[in-house]
Coordinates of C-alpha atoms and ligand atoms in Angstrom, one line a residue:
X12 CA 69.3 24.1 -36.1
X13 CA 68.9 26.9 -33.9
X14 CA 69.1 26.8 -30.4
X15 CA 65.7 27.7 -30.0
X16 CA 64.9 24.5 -32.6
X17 CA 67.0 22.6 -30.5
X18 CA 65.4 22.5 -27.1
X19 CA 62.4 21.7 -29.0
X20 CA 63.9 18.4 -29.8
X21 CA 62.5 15.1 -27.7
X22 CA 65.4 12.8 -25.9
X23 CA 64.5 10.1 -28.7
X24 CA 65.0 13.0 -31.4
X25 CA 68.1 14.3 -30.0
X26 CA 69.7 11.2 -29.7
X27 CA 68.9 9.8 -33.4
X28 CA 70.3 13.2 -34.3
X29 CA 73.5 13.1 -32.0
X30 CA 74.1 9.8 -33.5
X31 CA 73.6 10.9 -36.5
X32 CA 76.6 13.7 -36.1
X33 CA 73.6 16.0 -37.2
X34 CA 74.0 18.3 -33.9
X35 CA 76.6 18.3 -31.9
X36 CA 76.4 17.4 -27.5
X37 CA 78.1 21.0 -27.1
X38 CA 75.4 22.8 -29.5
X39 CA 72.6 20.8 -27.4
X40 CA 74.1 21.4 -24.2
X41 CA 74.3 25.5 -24.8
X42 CA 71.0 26.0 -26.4
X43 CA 69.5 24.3 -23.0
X44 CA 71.9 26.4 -20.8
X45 CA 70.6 29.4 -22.8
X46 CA 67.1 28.3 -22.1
X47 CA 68.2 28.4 -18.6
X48 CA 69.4 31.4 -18.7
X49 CA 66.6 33.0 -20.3
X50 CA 64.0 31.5 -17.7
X51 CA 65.5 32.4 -14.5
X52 CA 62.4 33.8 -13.4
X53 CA 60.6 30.3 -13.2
X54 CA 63.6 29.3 -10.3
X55 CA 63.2 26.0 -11.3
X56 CA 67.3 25.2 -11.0
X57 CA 69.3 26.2 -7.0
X58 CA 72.1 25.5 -8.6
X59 CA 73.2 25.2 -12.3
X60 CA 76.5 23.8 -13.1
X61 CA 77.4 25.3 -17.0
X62 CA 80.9 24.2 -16.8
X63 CA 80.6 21.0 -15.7
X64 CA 77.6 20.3 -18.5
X65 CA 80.3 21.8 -21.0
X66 CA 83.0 19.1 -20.0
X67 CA 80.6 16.6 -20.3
X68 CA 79.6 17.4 -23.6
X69 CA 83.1 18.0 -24.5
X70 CA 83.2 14.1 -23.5
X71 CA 79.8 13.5 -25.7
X72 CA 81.2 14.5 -28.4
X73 CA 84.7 13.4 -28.4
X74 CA 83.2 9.6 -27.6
X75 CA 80.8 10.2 -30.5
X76 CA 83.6 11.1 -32.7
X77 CA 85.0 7.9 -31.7
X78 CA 81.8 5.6 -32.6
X79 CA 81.6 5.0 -29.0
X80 CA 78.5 6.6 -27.7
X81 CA 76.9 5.4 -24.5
X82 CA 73.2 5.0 -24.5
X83 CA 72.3 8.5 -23.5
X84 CA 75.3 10.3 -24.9
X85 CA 75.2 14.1 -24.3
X86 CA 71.6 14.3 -23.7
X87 CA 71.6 17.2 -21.3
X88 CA 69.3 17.0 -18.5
X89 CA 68.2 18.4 -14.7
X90 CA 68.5 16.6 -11.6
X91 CA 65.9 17.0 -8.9
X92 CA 68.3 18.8 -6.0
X93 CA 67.3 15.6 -3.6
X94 CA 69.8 13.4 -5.4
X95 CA 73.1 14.0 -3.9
X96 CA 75.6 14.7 -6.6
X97 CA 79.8 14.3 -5.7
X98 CA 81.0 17.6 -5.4
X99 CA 78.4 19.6 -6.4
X100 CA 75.9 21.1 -4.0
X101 CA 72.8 19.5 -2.7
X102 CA 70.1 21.2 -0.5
X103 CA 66.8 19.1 -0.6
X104 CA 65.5 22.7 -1.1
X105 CA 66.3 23.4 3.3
X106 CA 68.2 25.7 5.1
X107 CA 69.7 23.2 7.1
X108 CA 71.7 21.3 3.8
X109 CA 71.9 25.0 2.2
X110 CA 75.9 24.1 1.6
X111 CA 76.3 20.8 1.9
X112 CA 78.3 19.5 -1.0
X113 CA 77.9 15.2 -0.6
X114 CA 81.4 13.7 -1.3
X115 CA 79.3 10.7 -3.4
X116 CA 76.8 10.3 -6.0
X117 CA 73.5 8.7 -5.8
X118 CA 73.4 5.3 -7.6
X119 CA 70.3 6.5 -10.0
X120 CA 72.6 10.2 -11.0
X121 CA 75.7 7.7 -11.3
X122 CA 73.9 5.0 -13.9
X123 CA 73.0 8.4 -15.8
X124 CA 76.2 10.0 -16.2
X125 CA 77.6 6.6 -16.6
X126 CA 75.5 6.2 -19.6
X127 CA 76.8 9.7 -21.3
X128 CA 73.9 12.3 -20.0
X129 CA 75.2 15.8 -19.2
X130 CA 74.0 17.6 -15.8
X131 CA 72.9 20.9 -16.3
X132 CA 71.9 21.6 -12.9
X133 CA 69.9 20.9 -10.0
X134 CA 66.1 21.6 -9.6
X135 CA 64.2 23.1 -6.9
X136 CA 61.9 21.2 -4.9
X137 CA 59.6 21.4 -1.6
X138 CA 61.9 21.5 1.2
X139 CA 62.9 17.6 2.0
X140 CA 60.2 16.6 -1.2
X141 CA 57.3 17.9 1.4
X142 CA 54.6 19.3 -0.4
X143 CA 52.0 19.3 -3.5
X144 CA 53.3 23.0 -4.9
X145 CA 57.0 24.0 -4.6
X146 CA 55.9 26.5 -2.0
X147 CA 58.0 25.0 0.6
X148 CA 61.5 25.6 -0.5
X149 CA 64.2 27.3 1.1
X150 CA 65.0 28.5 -2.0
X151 CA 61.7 30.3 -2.7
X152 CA 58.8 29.0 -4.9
X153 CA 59.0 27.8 -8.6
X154 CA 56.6 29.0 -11.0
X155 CA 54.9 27.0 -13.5
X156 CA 55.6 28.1 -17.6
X157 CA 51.5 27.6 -17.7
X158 CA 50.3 31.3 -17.4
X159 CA 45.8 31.3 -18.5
X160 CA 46.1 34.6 -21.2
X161 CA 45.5 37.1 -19.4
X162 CA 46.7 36.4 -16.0
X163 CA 49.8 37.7 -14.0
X164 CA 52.4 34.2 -14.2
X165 CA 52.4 32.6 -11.1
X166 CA 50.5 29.2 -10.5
X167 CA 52.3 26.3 -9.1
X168 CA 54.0 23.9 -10.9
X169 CA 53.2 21.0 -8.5
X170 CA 55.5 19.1 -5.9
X171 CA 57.6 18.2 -5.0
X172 CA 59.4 18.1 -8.0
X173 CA 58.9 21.5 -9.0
X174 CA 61.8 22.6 -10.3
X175 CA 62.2 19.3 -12.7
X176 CA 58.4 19.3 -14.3
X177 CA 58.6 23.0 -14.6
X178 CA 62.0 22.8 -16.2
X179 CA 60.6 19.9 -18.4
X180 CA 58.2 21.9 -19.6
X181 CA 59.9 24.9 -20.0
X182 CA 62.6 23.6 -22.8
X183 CA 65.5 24.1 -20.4
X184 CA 66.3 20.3 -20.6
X185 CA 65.3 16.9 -22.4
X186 CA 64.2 15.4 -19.1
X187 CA 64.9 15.4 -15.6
X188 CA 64.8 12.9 -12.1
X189 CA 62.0 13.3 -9.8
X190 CA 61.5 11.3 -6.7
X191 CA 57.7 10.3 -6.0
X192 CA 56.7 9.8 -1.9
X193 CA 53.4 10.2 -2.6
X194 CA 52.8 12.0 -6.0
X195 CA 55.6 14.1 -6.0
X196 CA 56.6 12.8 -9.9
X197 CA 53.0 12.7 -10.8
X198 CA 51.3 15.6 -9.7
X199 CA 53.8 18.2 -11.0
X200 CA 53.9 16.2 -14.5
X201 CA 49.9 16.7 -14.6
X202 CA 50.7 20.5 -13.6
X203 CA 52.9 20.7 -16.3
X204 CA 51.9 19.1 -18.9
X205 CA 54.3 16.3 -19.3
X206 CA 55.1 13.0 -18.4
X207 CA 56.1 11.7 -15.2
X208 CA 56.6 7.6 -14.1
X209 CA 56.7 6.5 -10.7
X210 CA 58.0 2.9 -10.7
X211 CA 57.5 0.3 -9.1
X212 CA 58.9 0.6 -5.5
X213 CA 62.6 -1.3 -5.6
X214 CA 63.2 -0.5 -9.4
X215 CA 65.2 2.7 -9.1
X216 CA 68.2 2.5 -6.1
X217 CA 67.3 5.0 -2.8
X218 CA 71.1 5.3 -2.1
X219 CA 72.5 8.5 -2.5
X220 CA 68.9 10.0 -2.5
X221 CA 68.0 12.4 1.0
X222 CA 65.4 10.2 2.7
X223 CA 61.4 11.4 3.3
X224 CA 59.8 8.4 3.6
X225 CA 61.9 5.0 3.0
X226 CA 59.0 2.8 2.6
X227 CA 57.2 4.8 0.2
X228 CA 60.3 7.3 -1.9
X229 CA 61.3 6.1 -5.4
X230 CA 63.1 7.4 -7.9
X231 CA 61.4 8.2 -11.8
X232 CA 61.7 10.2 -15.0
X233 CA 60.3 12.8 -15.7
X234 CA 60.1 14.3 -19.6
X235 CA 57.9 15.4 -22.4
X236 CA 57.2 11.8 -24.4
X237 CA 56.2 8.5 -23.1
X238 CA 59.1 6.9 -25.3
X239 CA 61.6 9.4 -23.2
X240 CA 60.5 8.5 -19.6
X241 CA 61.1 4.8 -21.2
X242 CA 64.3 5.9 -22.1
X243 CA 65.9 7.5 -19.0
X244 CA 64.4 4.5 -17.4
X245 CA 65.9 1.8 -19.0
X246 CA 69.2 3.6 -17.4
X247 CA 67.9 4.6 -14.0
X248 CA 66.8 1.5 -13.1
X249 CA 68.3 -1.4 -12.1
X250 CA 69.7 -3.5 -8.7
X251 CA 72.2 -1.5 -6.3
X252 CA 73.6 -4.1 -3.6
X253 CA 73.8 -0.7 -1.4
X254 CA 69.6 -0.4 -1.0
X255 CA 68.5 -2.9 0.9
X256 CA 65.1 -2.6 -0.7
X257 CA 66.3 -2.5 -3.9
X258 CA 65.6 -5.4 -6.2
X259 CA 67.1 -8.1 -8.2
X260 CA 64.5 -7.8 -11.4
X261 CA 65.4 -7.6 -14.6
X262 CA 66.0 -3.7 -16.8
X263 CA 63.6 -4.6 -19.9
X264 CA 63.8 -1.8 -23.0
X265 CA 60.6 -0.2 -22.0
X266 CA 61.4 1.9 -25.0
X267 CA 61.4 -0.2 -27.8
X268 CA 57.8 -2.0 -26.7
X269 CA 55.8 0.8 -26.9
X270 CA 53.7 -0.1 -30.0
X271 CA 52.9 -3.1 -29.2
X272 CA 49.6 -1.9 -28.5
X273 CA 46.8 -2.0 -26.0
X274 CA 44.2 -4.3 -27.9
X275 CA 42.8 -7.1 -25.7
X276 CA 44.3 -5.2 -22.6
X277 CA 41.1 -5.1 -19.3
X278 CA 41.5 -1.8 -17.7
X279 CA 39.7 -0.9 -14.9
X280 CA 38.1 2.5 -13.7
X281 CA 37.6 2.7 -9.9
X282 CA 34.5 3.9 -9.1
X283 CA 36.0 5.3 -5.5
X284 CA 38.0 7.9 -7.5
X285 CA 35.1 9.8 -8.3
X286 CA 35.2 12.0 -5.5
X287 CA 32.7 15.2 -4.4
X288 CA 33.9 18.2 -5.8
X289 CA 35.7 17.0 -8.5
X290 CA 36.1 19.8 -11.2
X291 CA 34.1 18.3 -14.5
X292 CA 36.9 19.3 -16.9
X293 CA 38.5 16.5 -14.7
X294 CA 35.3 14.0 -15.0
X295 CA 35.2 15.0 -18.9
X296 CA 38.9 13.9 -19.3
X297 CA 38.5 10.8 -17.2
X298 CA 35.6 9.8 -19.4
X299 CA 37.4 10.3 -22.7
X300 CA 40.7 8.3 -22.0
X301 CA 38.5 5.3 -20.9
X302 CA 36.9 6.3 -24.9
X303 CA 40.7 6.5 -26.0
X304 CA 41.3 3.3 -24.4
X305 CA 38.4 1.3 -25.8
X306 CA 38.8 2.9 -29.0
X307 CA 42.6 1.2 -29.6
X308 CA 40.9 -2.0 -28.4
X309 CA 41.2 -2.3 -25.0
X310 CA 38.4 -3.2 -22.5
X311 CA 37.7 -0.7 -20.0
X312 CA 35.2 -1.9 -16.8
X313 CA 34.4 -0.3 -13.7
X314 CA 36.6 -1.8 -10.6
X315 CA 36.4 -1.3 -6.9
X316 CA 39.1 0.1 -4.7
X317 CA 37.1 -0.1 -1.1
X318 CA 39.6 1.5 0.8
X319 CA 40.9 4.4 -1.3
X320 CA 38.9 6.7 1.1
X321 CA 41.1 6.0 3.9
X322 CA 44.7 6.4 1.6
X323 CA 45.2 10.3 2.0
X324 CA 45.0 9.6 5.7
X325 CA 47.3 7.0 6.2
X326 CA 50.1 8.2 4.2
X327 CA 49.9 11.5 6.4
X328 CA 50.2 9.4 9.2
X329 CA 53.0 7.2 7.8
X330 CA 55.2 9.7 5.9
X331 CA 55.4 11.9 8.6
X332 CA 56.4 8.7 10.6
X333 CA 59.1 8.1 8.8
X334 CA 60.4 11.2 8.0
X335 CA 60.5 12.4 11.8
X336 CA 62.8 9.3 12.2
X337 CA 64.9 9.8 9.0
X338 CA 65.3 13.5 9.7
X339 CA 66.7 13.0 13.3
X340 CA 70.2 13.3 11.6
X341 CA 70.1 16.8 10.9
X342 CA 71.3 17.7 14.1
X343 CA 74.3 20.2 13.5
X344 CA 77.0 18.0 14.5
X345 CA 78.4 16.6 11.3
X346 CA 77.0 18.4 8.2
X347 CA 74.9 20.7 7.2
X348 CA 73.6 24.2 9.2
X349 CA 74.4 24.5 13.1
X350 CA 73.9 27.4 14.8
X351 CA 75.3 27.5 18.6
X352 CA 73.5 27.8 21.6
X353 CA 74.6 27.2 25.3
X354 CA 74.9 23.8 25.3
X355 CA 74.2 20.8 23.3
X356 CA 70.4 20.9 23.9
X357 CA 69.9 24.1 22.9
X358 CA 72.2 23.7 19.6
X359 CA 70.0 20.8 19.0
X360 CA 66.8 23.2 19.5
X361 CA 68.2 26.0 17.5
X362 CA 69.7 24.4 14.7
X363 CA 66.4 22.3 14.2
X364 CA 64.3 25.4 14.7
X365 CA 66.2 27.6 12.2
X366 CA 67.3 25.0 9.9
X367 CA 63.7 23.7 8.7
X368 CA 60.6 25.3 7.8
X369 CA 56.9 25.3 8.9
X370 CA 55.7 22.6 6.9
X371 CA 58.8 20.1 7.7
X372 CA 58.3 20.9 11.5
X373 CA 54.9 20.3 11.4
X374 CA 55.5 16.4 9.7
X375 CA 58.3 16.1 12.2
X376 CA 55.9 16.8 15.3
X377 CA 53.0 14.5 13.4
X378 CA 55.3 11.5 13.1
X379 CA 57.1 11.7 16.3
X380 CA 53.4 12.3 17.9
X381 CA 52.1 9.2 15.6
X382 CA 55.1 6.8 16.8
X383 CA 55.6 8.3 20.8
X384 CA 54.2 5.4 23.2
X385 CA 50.5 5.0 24.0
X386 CA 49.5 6.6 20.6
X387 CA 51.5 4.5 18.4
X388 CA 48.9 1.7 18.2
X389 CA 46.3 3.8 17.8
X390 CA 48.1 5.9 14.5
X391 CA 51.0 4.6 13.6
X392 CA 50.1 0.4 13.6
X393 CA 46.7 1.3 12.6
X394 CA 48.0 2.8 9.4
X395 CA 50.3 0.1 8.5
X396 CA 47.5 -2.6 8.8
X397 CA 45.1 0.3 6.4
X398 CA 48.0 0.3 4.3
X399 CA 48.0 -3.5 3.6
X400 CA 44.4 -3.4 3.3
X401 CA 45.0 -0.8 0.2
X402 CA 47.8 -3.1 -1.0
X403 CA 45.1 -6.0 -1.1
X404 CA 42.2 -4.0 -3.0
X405 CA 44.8 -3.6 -5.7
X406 CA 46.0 -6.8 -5.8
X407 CA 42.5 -8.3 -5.8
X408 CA 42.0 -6.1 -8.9
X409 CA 44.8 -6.5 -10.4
X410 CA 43.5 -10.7 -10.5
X411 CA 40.7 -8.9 -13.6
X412 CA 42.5 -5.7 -14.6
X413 CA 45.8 -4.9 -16.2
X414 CA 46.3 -1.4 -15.3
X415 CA 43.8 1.4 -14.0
X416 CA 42.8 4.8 -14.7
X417 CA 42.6 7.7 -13.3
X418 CA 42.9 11.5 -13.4
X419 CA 46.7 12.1 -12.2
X420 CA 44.9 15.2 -9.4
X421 CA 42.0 16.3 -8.5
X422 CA 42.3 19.7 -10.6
X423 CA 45.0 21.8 -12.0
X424 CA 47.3 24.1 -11.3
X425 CA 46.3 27.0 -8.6
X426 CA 48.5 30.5 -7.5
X427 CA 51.2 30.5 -5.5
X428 CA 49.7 31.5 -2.4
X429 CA 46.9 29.3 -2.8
X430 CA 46.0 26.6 0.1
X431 CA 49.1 27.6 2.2
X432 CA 47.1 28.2 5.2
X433 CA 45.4 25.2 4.9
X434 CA 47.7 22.1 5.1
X435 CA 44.8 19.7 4.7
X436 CA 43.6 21.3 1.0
X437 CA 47.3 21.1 0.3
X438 CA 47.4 17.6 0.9
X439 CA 43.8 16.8 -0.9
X440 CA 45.9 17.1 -3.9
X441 CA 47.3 13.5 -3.3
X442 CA 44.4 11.9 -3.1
X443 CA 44.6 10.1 -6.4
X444 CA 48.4 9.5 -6.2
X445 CA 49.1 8.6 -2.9
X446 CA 47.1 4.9 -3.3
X447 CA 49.7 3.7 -5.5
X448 CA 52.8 4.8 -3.6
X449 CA 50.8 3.1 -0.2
X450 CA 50.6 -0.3 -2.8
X451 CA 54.0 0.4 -4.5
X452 CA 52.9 -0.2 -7.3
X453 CA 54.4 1.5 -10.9
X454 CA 52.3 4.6 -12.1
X455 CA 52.8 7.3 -14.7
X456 CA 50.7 10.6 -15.2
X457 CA 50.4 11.9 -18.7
X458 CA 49.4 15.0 -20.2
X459 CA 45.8 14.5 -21.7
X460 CA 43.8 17.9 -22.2
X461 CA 43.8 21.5 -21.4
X462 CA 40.9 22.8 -18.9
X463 CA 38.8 25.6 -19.5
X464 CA 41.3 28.2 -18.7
X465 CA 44.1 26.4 -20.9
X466 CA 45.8 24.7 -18.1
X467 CA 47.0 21.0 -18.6
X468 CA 45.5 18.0 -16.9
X469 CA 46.8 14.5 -16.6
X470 CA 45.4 11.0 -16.5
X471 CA 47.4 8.6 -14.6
X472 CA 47.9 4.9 -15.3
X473 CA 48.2 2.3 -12.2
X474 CA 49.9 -1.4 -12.9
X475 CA 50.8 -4.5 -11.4
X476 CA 54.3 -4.4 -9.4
X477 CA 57.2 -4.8 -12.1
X478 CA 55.0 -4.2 -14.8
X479 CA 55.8 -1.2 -16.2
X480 CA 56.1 -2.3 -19.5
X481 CA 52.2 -2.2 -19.4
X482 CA 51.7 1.2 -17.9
X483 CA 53.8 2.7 -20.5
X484 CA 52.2 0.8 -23.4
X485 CA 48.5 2.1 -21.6
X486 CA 50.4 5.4 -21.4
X487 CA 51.6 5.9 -24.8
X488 CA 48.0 4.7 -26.1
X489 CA 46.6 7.5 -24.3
X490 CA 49.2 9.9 -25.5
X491 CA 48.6 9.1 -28.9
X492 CA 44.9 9.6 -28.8
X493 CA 45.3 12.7 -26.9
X494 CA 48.0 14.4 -29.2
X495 CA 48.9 17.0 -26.6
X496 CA 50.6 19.5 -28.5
X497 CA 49.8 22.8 -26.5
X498 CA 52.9 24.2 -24.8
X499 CA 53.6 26.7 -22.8
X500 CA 51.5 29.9 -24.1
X501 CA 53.5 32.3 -22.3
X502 CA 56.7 31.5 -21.0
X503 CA 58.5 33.2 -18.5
X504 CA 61.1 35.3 -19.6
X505 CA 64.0 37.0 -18.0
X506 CA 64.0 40.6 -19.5
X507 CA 61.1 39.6 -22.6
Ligands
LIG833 N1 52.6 15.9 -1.6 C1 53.0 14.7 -0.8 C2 53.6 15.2 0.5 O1 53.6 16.3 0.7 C3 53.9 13.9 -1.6 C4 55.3 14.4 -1.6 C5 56.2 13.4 -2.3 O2 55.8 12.6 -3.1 N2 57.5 13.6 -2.1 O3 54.0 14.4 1.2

């Protein structure tokens, strides 16, 4: 196989093949790092590590000599560069970690390269996971592999996990780690045109991962196929004694209980996601995967979600919360950027001021506003009692329904450059996402249809907490019945 065959390949694919001694980890490895090299112009990877994916492979293939492949020997794959990773450098796409190289791995990247996967780099991302479009980064902006004919490349790729979807979707890996706050897996997936799961909150370990938002980040796969999020997740999940959120429930083999199909399955369409303004490609695609879904046998009713109106406002009252008060550490003083000034204050002031950007200031000045004393009750309690009321609508679903359907956003990708002014349109994008992170609930986005100027669109898939074994199953019905083949019309390419 070529290499250009070869990054073609799905995780499943590749690893029947690896197994099969029919390609080798090191020819799988340096077709993807090709890929990478070929696409530099996308920046979705701040750093790439070739040497270290080439020992690992060398490992791959030396244990599947030996009959004694782990479960994802030598599949090559991109880490979203908010994981920290032992020795090599993470950034969380800001100034202020712009060197830092973490002396430990995050318990999700360790289960992965316990389990044989090779690390071909880490992805670019919205500084500290903040954002909808990859516009925030340090590191500059990513562009999305989805050009409309005709047009100059340059639309988003989503965010926060920019760098991952885009490299997804580009063939420069077989899949890739994205963290979800409030969309951050999903909404680049739907940009892209692949498939991103946000699990339940609990399933995938925090540790090792930069906090945003504690109460709200998990951990999730992101990759072309249904079956290949099920995959990497089978491996990323799983209880870590060193989150104190994380929990004791059982790793089930998503992967293998895929066909069990949808038939007698309720899923329910909430009529509160059918907001004003709401492009009709959008509507259209909506309308047909409720079809898609009857058509396999399932039931599909209207539900009720009362208080989805007021989700996009509390989570920008309790991310920014939290992240003011998980932030406070970047102060200068043990790692990370410090830049002097007269005395302590003032190193505080200047290494703060320098070291993150607009849109991280302006969360940090929201949340410390939303918690200070005297306005705390009036923003900060008051979201946390919306929040639970959210939590409840689902739950009091979830008594008729099995899982719920939505579009994954509210439209597809725009330019870079787009909305930048406007942090409130930036954050409209969440509207459909951020429901289920306020709920915790498990939720994939998968890639359903193109829109009238050939950009992807997702539909995303809500369940029960710990059920992801039905959002997948729902999921891979939908993918079926879509049969989203388009790819990337016009990719990006260095000197092409
Ligand atoms: N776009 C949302 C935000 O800016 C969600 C980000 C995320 O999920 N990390 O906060």
């Amino acid at each position: 196989m070529s290499g250009r065959e070869l990054v073609e390949l799905t995780l499943a694919e590749a690893r029947r093949r690896l197994a099969a001694r029919e390609i080798s980890a090191r020819q799988l490895v340096e077709a993807h790092l090709e890929a990478m090299a070929r696409h530099r112009a996308l920046n979705a990877f701040v750093t790439e590590t070739p040497d270290r994916a080439l020992e690992m492979a060398a490992e791959s293939d030396r244990r599947l000599a030996a009959g004694e492949a782990r479960p994802l020997e030598g599949i090559p794959l991109a880490v979203k560069d908010l994981f920290c990773t032992a020795d090599v450098r993470t950034t969380a796409g800001s100034r202020i970690l712009h060197d830092f190289v973490p002396p430990y791995e995050s318990t999700v990247t360790r289960r992965l390269w316990e389990a044989g996967a090779v690390l071909l780099g880490k992805t670019n991302l919205d500084e500290f996971a903040m954002g909808s479009a990859n516009v925030t980064s340090w590191f500059g902006p990513v562009v999305n592999p989805w050009t409309p004919p005709g047009e100059e490349p340059g639309r988003v790729p989503g965010g926060s996990s920019g760098g991952s979807a885009a490299a997804v979707a580009a063939r420069l890996c077989l899949g890739a780690t994205g963290t979800d706050t409030g969309g951050s897996i999903r909404q680049p997936a739907a940009f892209c045109g692949i498939v991103g799961l946000k699990p339940t909150y609990g399933r995938c370990s925090r540790w090792g991962i930069v906090a945003f938002a504690s109460s709200l980040d998990q951990a999730g796969p992101m990759a072309r196929t249904v079956e290949d999020c099920a995959i990497l997740l089978e491996t990323m999940a799983g209880y870590d004694p060193r989150d104190s959120t994380s929990a004791d429930v059982p790793v089930e083999p998503w992967s293998r209980r895929l066909d069990a199909g949808i038939r007698g399955l309720r899923v329910g369409v909430p009529r509160e996601y059918r907001i004003d303004g709401m492009p009709e490609a959008v509507e259209r695609l909506w309308a047909a995967g409720a079809d898609w879904l009857r058509a396999r046998g399932a039931e599909v009713v209207e539900i009720s979600l009362p208080h989805t109106p007021y989700a996009l406002p509390t989570y920008y009252i309790v991310a920014p919360a939290e992240a003011s008060s998980n932030l406070a550490r970047y102060d200068g003083m043990r790692f990370g950027l410090r830049v002097e000034g007269r005395d302590l204050t003032e190193t505080y002031m200047k290494t703060r001021g320098e070291g993150f950007g607009r849109e991280v200031r302006r969360r940090i000045l929201i949340g410390t506003y939303a918690l200070s004393a005297g306005y705390y009750d009036a923003y900060y309690l008051k979201a946390q009692k919306v929040r639970r009321k959210i939590a409840d609508d689902f739950r009091a679903a979830f008594e008729t329904v099995d899982a719920v359907l939505t579009p994954a956003a509210p439209g597809a990708a725009f330019r870079i450059g787009e909305r930048m002014d406007d942090p409130v349109a930036m954050y409209l994008n969440d509207v459909f996402t951020v429901p289920a992170s306020l709920a915790g609930l498990p939720a994939i986005a998968v890639p359903a249809g193109l829109d009238g100027e050939g950009l992807p669109l997702g539909l995303q898939v809500i369940g029960r907490p710990w059920d992801e074994t039905t959002v997948l199953r729902v999921a891979h019905a939908l993918e079926e019945a879509a049969d989203f083949r388009a790819r990337p019309p016009r990719l990006v390419e260095d000197g092409a």
